[in-house]
Amino acid sequence: MASRAAKIALVAREVFGTLPNRGVRTGLQFLKKPLTGAYHARFYMEPIEPFARKAQRACSLVPLYTSELQERRLNKLRVLRQRGKGPPKKGTGKKSK
């Protein structure tokens, strides 16, 4: 028969919803945390580029789509070329003969 302290501990666990201390890591701390997957999915939205490119391939009436990042790169490249600092044209690099 269980001792009085064990019975009290059992009732306390039922009342407070805790697990007995067994000296083993159970991972319960992480299981108690609320799930955050929906928040991450909302914050890091899916990029639109793959869908826009697929629509362009399917129908020629869809206008050409360029992302903000791509526009920024092209703009920076244009500015660098104006200053003479852009990449060399194909076949005119250092190692060409």
mmCIF file of C-alpha atoms in Angstrom:
data_model
loop_
_atom_site.group_PDB
_atom_site.id
_atom_site.type_symbol
_atom_site.label_atom_id
_atom_site.label_comp_id
_atom_site.label_asym_id
_atom_site.label_seq_id
_atom_site.Cartn_x
_atom_site.Cartn_y
_atom_site.Cartn_z
ATOM 1 C CA MET A 1 0.000 0.000 0.000
ATOM 2 C CA ALA A 2 1.255 3.471 -0.855
ATOM 3 C CA SER A 3 2.376 5.735 1.928
ATOM 4 C CA ARG A 4 0.517 8.866 2.887
ATOM 5 C CA ALA A 5 3.134 11.142 1.230
ATOM 6 C CA ALA A 6 2.851 9.200 -2.014
ATOM 7 C CA LYS A 7 -0.940 9.529 -1.942
ATOM 8 C CA ILE A 8 -0.677 13.270 -1.328
ATOM 9 C CA ALA A 9 1.811 13.587 -4.194
ATOM 10 C CA LEU A 10 -0.528 11.660 -6.477
ATOM 11 C CA VAL A 11 -3.490 13.894 -5.604
ATOM 12 C CA ALA A 12 -1.324 17.016 -5.988
ATOM 13 C CA ARG A 13 -0.230 15.891 -9.475
ATOM 14 C CA GLU A 14 -3.850 15.349 -10.478
ATOM 15 C CA VAL A 15 -4.934 18.720 -9.084
ATOM 16 C CA PHE A 16 -2.058 20.809 -10.481
ATOM 17 C CA GLY A 17 -1.505 18.783 -13.664
ATOM 18 C CA THR A 18 2.189 18.089 -13.135
ATOM 19 C CA LEU A 19 4.298 15.000 -13.758
ATOM 20 C CA PRO A 20 6.319 13.116 -11.139
ATOM 21 C CA ASN A 21 10.018 13.944 -10.853
ATOM 22 C CA ARG A 22 11.890 10.882 -12.070
ATOM 23 C CA GLY A 23 15.204 12.482 -12.993
ATOM 24 C CA VAL A 24 14.558 11.852 -16.704
ATOM 25 C CA ARG A 25 14.277 14.532 -19.362
ATOM 26 C CA THR A 26 10.835 14.255 -20.940
ATOM 27 C CA GLY A 27 10.713 17.327 -23.199
ATOM 28 C CA LEU A 28 7.496 18.443 -21.531
ATOM 29 C CA GLN A 29 8.761 22.022 -21.297
ATOM 30 C CA PHE A 30 8.718 22.285 -25.084
ATOM 31 C CA LEU A 31 5.443 20.405 -25.429
ATOM 32 C CA LYS A 32 3.730 22.886 -23.095
ATOM 33 C CA LYS A 33 4.703 25.871 -25.247
ATOM 34 C CA PRO A 34 2.051 27.125 -27.657
ATOM 35 C CA LEU A 35 2.574 26.254 -31.302
ATOM 36 C CA THR A 36 3.994 29.091 -33.412
ATOM 37 C CA GLY A 37 3.868 27.596 -36.909
ATOM 38 C CA ALA A 38 0.912 29.721 -38.011
ATOM 39 C CA TYR A 39 2.684 32.919 -36.935
ATOM 40 C CA HIS A 40 5.836 31.952 -38.837
ATOM 41 C CA ALA A 41 3.825 31.083 -41.940
ATOM 42 C CA ARG A 42 2.101 34.459 -41.790
ATOM 43 C CA PHE A 43 5.355 36.397 -41.273
ATOM 44 C CA TYR A 44 7.484 34.548 -43.850
ATOM 45 C CA MET A 45 5.023 34.444 -46.730
ATOM 46 C CA GLU A 46 5.586 32.324 -49.826
ATOM 47 C CA PRO A 47 7.337 34.213 -52.617
ATOM 48 C CA ILE A 48 5.175 35.123 -55.595
ATOM 49 C CA GLU A 49 7.953 34.715 -58.207
ATOM 50 C CA PRO A 50 7.456 30.992 -59.008
ATOM 51 C CA PHE A 51 3.725 31.461 -59.555
ATOM 52 C CA ALA A 52 4.245 34.570 -61.691
ATOM 53 C CA ARG A 53 6.833 32.805 -63.874
ATOM 54 C CA LYS A 54 4.537 29.806 -64.298
ATOM 55 C CA ALA A 55 1.705 32.131 -65.371
ATOM 56 C CA GLN A 56 4.028 33.849 -67.871
ATOM 57 C CA ARG A 57 4.959 30.502 -69.416
ATOM 58 C CA ALA A 58 1.314 29.453 -69.625
ATOM 59 C CA CYS A 59 -0.045 32.627 -71.217
ATOM 60 C CA SER A 60 1.799 35.199 -73.319
ATOM 61 C CA LEU A 61 -0.704 37.942 -72.373
ATOM 62 C CA VAL A 62 0.547 38.039 -68.774
ATOM 63 C CA PRO A 63 2.981 40.956 -68.355
ATOM 64 C CA LEU A 64 6.626 40.264 -67.478
ATOM 65 C CA TYR A 65 7.086 40.050 -63.715
ATOM 66 C CA THR A 66 10.226 41.260 -61.959
ATOM 67 C CA SER A 67 10.574 41.196 -58.181
ATOM 68 C CA GLU A 68 11.758 44.155 -56.126
ATOM 69 C CA LEU A 69 15.040 42.369 -55.454
ATOM 70 C CA GLN A 70 15.607 41.761 -59.159
ATOM 71 C CA GLU A 71 14.782 45.394 -59.985
ATOM 72 C CA ARG A 72 17.213 46.563 -57.305
ATOM 73 C CA ARG A 73 19.981 44.354 -58.741
ATOM 74 C CA LEU A 74 19.393 45.590 -62.279
ATOM 75 C CA ASN A 75 19.333 49.206 -61.111
ATOM 76 C CA LYS A 76 22.600 48.778 -59.183
ATOM 77 C CA LEU A 77 24.204 47.061 -62.185
ATOM 78 C CA ARG A 78 23.125 49.913 -64.461
ATOM 79 C CA VAL A 79 24.620 52.503 -62.086
ATOM 80 C CA LEU A 80 27.888 50.533 -61.817
ATOM 81 C CA ARG A 81 28.151 50.233 -65.605
ATOM 82 C CA GLN A 82 27.655 53.982 -65.973
ATOM 83 C CA ARG A 83 30.596 54.543 -63.624
ATOM 84 C CA GLY A 84 32.676 51.960 -65.491
ATOM 85 C CA LYS A 85 32.760 49.584 -62.521
ATOM 86 C CA GLY A 86 30.407 46.894 -63.840
ATOM 87 C CA PRO A 87 31.317 43.353 -64.857
ATOM 88 C CA PRO A 88 33.114 42.916 -68.202
ATOM 89 C CA LYS A 89 31.152 41.718 -71.204
ATOM 90 C CA LYS A 90 31.284 38.055 -72.035
ATOM 91 C CA GLY A 91 34.647 36.989 -73.456
ATOM 92 C CA THR A 92 36.494 40.223 -72.568
ATOM 93 C CA GLY A 93 37.639 39.270 -69.080
ATOM 94 C CA LYS A 94 41.174 39.046 -67.701
ATOM 95 C CA LYS A 95 41.819 35.464 -68.774
ATOM 96 C CA SER A 96 40.585 35.777 -72.377
ATOM 97 C CA LYS A 97 43.172 35.758 -75.168
#
